Coordinates of C-alpha atoms in Angstrom, one line a residue:
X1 CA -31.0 39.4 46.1
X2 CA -28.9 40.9 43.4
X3 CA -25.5 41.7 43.4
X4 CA -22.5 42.5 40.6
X5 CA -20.2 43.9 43.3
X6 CA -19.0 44.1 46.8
X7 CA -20.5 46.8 48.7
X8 CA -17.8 49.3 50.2
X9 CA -18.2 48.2 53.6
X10 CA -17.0 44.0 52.3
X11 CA -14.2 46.0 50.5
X12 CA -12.9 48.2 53.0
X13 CA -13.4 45.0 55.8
X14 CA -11.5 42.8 52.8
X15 CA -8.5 45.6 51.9
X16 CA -8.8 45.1 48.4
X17 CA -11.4 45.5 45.8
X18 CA -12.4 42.5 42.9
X19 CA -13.9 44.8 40.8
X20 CA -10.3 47.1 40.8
X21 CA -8.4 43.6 40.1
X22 CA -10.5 42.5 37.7
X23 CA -10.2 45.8 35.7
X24 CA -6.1 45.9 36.5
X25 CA -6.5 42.4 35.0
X26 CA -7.8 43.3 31.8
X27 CA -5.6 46.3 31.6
X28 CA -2.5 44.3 32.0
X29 CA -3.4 41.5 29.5
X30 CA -4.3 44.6 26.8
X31 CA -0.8 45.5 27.3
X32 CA 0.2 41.4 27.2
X33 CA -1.5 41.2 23.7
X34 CA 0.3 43.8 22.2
X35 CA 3.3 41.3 22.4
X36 CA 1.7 38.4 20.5
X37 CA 2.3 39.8 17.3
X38 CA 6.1 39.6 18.0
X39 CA 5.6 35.3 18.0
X40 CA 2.6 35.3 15.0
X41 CA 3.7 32.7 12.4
X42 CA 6.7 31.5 15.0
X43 CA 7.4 29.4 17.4
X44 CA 5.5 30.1 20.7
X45 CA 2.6 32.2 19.1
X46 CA -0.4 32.9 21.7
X47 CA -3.7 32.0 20.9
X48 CA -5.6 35.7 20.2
X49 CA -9.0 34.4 21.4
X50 CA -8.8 33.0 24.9
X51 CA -9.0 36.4 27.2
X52 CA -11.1 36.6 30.1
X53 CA -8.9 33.2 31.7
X54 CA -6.1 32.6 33.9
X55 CA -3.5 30.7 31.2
X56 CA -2.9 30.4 27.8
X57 CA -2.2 28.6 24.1
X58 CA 1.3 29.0 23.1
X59 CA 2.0 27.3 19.8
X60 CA 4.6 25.2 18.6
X61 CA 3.9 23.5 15.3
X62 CA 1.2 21.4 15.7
X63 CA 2.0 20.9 19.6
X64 CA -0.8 22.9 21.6
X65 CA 1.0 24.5 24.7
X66 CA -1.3 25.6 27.8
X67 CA 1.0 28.2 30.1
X68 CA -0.1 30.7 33.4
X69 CA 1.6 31.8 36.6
X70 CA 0.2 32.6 39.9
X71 CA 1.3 32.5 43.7
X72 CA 0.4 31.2 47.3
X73 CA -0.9 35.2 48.4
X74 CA -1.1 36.5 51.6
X75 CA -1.8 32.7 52.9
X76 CA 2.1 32.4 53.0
X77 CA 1.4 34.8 56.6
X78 CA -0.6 31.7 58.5
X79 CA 2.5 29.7 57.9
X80 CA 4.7 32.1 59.1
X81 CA 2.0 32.3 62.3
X82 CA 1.9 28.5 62.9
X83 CA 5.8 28.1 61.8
X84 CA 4.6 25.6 59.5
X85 CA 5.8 25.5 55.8
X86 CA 5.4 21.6 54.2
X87 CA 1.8 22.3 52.8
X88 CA 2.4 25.6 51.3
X89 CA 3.7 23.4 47.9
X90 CA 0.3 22.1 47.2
X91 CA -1.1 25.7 47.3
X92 CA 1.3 26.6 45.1
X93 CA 0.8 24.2 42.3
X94 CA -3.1 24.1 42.8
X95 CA -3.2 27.8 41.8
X96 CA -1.5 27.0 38.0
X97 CA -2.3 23.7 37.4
X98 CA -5.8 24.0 37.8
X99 CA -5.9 26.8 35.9
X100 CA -4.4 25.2 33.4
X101 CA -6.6 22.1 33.1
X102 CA -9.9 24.2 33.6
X103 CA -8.5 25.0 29.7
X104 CA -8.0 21.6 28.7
X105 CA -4.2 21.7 29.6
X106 CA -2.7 18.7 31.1
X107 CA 0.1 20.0 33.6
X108 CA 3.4 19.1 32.7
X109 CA 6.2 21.0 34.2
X110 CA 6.8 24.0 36.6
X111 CA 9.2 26.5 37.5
X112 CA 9.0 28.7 41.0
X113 CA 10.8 31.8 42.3
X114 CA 11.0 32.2 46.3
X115 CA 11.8 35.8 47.3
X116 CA 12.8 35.9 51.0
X117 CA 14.2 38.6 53.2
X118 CA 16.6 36.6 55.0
X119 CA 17.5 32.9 53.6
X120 CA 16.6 29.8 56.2
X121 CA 18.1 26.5 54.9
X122 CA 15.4 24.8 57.2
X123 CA 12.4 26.6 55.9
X124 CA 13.0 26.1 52.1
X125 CA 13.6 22.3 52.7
X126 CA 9.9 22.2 54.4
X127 CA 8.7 24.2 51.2
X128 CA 10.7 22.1 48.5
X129 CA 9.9 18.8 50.5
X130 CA 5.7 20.3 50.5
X131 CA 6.3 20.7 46.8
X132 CA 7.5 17.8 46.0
X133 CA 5.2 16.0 47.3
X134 CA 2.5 17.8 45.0
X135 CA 4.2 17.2 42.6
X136 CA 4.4 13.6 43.5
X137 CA 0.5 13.9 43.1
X138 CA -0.2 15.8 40.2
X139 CA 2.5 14.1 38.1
X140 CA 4.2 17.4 37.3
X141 CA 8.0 17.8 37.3
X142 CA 9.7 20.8 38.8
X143 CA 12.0 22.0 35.9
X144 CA 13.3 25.3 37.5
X145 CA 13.6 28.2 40.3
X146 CA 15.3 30.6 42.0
X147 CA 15.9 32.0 45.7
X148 CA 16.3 35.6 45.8
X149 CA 17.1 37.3 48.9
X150 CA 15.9 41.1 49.0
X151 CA 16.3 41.9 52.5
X152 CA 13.5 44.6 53.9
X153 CA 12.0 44.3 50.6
X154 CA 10.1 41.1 51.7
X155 CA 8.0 41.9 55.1
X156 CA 5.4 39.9 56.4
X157 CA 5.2 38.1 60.1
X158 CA 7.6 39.0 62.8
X159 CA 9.3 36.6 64.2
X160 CA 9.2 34.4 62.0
X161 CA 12.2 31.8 60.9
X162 CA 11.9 33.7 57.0
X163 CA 9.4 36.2 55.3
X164 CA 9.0 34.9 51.5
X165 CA 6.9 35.6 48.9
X166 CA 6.5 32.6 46.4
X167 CA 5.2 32.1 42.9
X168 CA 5.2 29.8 40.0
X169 CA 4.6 29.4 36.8
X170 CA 3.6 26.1 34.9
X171 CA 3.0 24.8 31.5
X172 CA 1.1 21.4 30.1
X173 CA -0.3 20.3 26.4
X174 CA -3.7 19.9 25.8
X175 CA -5.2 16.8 26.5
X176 CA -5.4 14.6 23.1
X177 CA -8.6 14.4 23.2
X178 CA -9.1 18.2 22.5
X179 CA -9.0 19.9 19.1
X180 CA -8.6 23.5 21.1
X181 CA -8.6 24.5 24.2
X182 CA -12.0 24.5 26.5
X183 CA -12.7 28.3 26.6
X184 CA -16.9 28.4 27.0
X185 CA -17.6 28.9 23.6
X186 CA -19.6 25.6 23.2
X187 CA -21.3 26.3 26.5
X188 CA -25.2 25.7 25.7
X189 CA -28.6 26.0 27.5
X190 CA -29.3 22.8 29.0
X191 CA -26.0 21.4 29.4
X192 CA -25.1 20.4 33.2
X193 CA -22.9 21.9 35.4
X194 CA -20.6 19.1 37.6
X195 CA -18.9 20.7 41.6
X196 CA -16.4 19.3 42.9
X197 CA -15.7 19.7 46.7
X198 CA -13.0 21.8 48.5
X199 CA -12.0 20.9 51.7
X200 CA -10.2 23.9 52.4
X201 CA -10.0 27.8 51.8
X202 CA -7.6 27.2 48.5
X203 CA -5.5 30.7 48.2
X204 CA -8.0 33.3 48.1
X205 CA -10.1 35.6 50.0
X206 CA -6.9 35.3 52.8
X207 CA -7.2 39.2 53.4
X208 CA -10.1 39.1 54.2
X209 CA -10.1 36.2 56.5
X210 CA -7.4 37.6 58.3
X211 CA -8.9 40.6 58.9
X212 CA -11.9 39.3 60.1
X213 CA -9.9 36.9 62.3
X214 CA -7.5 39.6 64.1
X215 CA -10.9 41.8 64.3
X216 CA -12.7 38.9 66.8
X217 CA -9.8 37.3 68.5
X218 CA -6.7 39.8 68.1
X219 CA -2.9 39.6 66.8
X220 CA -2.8 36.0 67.9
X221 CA -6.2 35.2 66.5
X222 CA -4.3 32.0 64.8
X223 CA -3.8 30.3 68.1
X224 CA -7.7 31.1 68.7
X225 CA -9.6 27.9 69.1
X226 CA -11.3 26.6 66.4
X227 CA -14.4 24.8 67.6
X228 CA -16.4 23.9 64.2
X229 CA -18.0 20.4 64.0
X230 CA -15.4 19.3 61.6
X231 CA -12.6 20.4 63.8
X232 CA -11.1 16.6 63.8
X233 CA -10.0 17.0 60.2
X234 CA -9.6 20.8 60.4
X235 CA -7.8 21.4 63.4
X236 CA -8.2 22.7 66.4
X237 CA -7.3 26.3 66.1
X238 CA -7.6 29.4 63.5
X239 CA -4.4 28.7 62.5
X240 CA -4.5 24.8 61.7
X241 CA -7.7 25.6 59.5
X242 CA -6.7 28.3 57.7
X243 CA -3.3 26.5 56.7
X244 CA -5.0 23.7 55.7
X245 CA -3.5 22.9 52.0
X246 CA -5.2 23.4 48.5
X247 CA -6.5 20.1 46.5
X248 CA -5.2 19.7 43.3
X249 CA -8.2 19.2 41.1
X250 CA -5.9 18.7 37.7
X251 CA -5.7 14.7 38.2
X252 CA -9.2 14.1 38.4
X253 CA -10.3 16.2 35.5
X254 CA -7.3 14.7 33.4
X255 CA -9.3 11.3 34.1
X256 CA -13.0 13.0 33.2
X257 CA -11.0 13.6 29.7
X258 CA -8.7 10.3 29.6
X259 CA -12.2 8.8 30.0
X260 CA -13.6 10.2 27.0
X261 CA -16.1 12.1 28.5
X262 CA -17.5 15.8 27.3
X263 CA -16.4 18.7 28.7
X264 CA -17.5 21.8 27.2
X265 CA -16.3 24.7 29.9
X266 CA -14.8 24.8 33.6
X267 CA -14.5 27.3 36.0
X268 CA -11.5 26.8 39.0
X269 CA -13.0 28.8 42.1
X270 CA -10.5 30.9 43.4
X271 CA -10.7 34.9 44.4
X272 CA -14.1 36.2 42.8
X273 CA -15.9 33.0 44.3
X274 CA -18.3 31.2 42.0
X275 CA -20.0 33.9 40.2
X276 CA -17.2 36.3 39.0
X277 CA -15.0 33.0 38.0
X278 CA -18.1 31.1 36.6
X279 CA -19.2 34.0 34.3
X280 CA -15.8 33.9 32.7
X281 CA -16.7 30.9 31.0
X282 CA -20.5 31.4 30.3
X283 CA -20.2 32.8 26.8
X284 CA -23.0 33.5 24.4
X285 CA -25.4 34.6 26.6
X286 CA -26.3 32.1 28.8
X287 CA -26.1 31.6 32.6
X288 CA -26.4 29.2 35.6
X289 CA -28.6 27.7 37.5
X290 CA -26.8 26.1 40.9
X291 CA -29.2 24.5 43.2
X292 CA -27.0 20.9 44.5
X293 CA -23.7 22.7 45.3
X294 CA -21.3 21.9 48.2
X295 CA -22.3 23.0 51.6
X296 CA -19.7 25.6 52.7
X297 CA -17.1 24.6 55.2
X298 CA -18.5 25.2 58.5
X299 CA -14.9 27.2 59.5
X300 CA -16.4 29.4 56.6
X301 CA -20.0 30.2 57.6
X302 CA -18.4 31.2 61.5
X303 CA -15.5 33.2 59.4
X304 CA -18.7 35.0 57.6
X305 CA -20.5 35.7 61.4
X306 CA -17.4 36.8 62.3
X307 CA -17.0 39.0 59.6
X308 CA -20.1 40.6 59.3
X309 CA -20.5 39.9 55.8
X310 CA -23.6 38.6 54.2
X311 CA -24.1 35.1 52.0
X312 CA -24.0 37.2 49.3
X313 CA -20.6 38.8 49.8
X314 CA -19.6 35.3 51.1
X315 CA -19.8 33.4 48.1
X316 CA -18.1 36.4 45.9
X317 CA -14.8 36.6 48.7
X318 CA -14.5 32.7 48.9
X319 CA -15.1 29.2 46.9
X320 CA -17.7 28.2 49.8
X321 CA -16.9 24.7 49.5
X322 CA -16.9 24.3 45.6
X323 CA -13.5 24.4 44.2
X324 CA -14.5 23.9 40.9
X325 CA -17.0 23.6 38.4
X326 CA -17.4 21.7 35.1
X327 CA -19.8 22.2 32.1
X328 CA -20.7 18.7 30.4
X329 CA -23.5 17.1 28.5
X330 CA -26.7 16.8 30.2
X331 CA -26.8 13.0 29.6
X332 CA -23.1 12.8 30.8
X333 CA -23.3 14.6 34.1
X334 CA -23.9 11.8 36.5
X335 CA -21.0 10.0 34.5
X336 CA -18.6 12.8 34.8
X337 CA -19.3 12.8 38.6
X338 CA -19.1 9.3 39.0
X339 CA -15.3 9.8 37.1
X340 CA -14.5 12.1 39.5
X341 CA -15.5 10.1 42.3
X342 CA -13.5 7.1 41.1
X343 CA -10.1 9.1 41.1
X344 CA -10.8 10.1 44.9
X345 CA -12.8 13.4 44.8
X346 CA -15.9 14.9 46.2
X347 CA -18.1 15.7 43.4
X348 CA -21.8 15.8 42.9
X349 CA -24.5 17.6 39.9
X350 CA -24.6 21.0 40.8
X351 CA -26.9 22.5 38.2
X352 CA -27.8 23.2 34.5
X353 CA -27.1 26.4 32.4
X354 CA -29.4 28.5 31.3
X355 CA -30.7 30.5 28.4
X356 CA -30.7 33.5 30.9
X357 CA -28.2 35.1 31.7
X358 CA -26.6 36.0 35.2
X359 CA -25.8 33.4 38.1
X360 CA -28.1 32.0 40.6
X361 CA -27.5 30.3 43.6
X362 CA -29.8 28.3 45.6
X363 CA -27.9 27.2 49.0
X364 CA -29.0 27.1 52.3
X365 CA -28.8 30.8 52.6
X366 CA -31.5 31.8 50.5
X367 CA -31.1 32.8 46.9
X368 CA -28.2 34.2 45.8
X369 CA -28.7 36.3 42.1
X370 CA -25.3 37.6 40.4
X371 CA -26.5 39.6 37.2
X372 CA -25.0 38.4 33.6

């Protein structure tokens, strides 16, 4: 089965298009570039040649620079459902530091904006506590931040203690070991490609979800049991597994590269799923072969019943268990994985790239086939 593209029926269950994004994307970062040429020669000048990735190279002297922003998305609403707010930090930092590090930039510091519609004390000391503690774990400092309060400008869950919005921005260096940043343009056919496990849903493919969710069990669809066979570490409703907090992939693939091991290219799953985010990184022609990835999280194969959406569509909309995916040496690969087992993650050889181009998936599905 081939497939570039949602069908309109995935798009108008999801309420939002990739293909739309991805060309607002490229819109907005024509419009970025324009500005480089105000830096070229200075302090802070962007690198021209990275497009088509979720950060940058900002120069300063002979100091590489990595810097991108993001935010949490519509995932903030589940905690507003389950009045929980402690976990939301680790979503929060996932989102830029691993989209930093997938470039080869260690993350350093961050700086976060919450926009609210009324301020509660209690609920920002659950989400400064959350981020600190991810911080705690991906050895990044929080440098800065704001609170704005916008009244009915920020909507979201009624009832709830505070509607926010929340976004960050980070930075980090690149890692030593790197004369520029990773960017795919070394990607060959034959080299391996390394997954690493997600336990969760990340920050993506939330509308979606939720749509699919109120569709089967109603407006309270988060207090809906959950009855999945990993429901002891998931929870045991809608709501406890949909809130269940991002995994901060930048440690472990610091230590891959602290470890002196190739890395060539790396994809972080996020919105897109594996085929839209792994193309951005398979350059000069070639493509993937995935045959050894993750099983998807059995909360996600009922969410796709649910849904109505096919495999296909599935593993565009969400990271199906693979939160990430690095490019190394053939030789290396088993090393790389056993790196990233050592520093406490999931990760296993997924596959090998290919002189073809395109994407294709075996899984337990069938055959999934994303054209180049």
């Amino acid at each position: 089965m081939s497939q570039t593209s949602a069908e309109p029926n995935i798009k108008e269950t999801a309420g939002y298009s990739i293909e739309e994004g991805n060309a607002a994307s490229k819109n907005a970062y024509h419009w970025a570039q324009k500005t480089f040429g105000t830096r070229a020669g200075k302090p802070g000048e962007p690198a021209q040649d990275l497009a088509g990735g979720f950060s940058n190279e900002i120069r300063f002297g002979s100091e590489r620079l990595g810097i991108g922003s993001d935010g949490i998305g519509t995932k903030i609403e589940v905690a507003e459902r389950t009045d929980r707010y402690d976990t939301l930090g680790y979503d929060l930092i996932a989102m830029v530091a691993d989209d930093l590090v997938v470039a080869g930039f260690i993350p350093t510091n961050l700086s976060n904006i919450i926009d609210v519609n009324t301020l509660n004390y209690e609920v920002v000391d659950e989400l400064m506590r959350g981020l600190h503690d991810a911080a705690q774990f991906s050895q990044i400092a929080v440098t800065g931040g704001e609170i704005a309060e916008l009244g009915n400008r920020i909507g979201g869950y009624p009832g709830a203690r505070m509607n926010f919005n929340w976004c960050s921005t980070a930075v980090g260096v690149l890692h030593p070991s790197l004369e520029r940043p990773l960017s795919g343009a070394n990607v060959r056919a034959g080299q391996a490609v390394v997954a690493l496990r997600s336990p969760s849903f990340r920050s993506n493919g939330y509308s979606l979800a939720r749509r699919a969710l109120t569709k089967a069990f109603g407006e309270a669809w988060h207090t809906a049991p959950y009855t999945g066979s990993d429901a002891a570490e998931m929870g045991n409703t809608w709501g406890e597994v949909m809130l269940a907090p991002s995994l901060i992939f930048s440690p472990g693939v610091g230590a891959v590269l602290d470890a002196g091991l190739p890395l060539h290219a790396a994809a972080h799953i996020t919105g897109g799923g594996i085929a839209d985010n792994f193309k951005r990184v398979l350059k000069n022609g070639v493509g993937a072969e995935l045959t050894n990835l993750f099983e998807p999280l059995p909360a996600m194969q009922q969410l796709a019943e649910l849904a109505g959406i096919t495999p296909t569509e599935a593993y565009l909309y969400w990271n199906m268990g693979n939160g990430m995916l690095l490019v190394t040496d053939e030789d290396q690969a088993e090393a790389v994985a056993a790196q990233l087992q050592a520093s406490g993650y999931q990760a296993q050889v997924a596959g090998r790239i290919t002189a073809e181009p395109g994407v294709r998936l075996r899984v337990g599905a069938g055959e999934l086939s994303y054209e180049g």
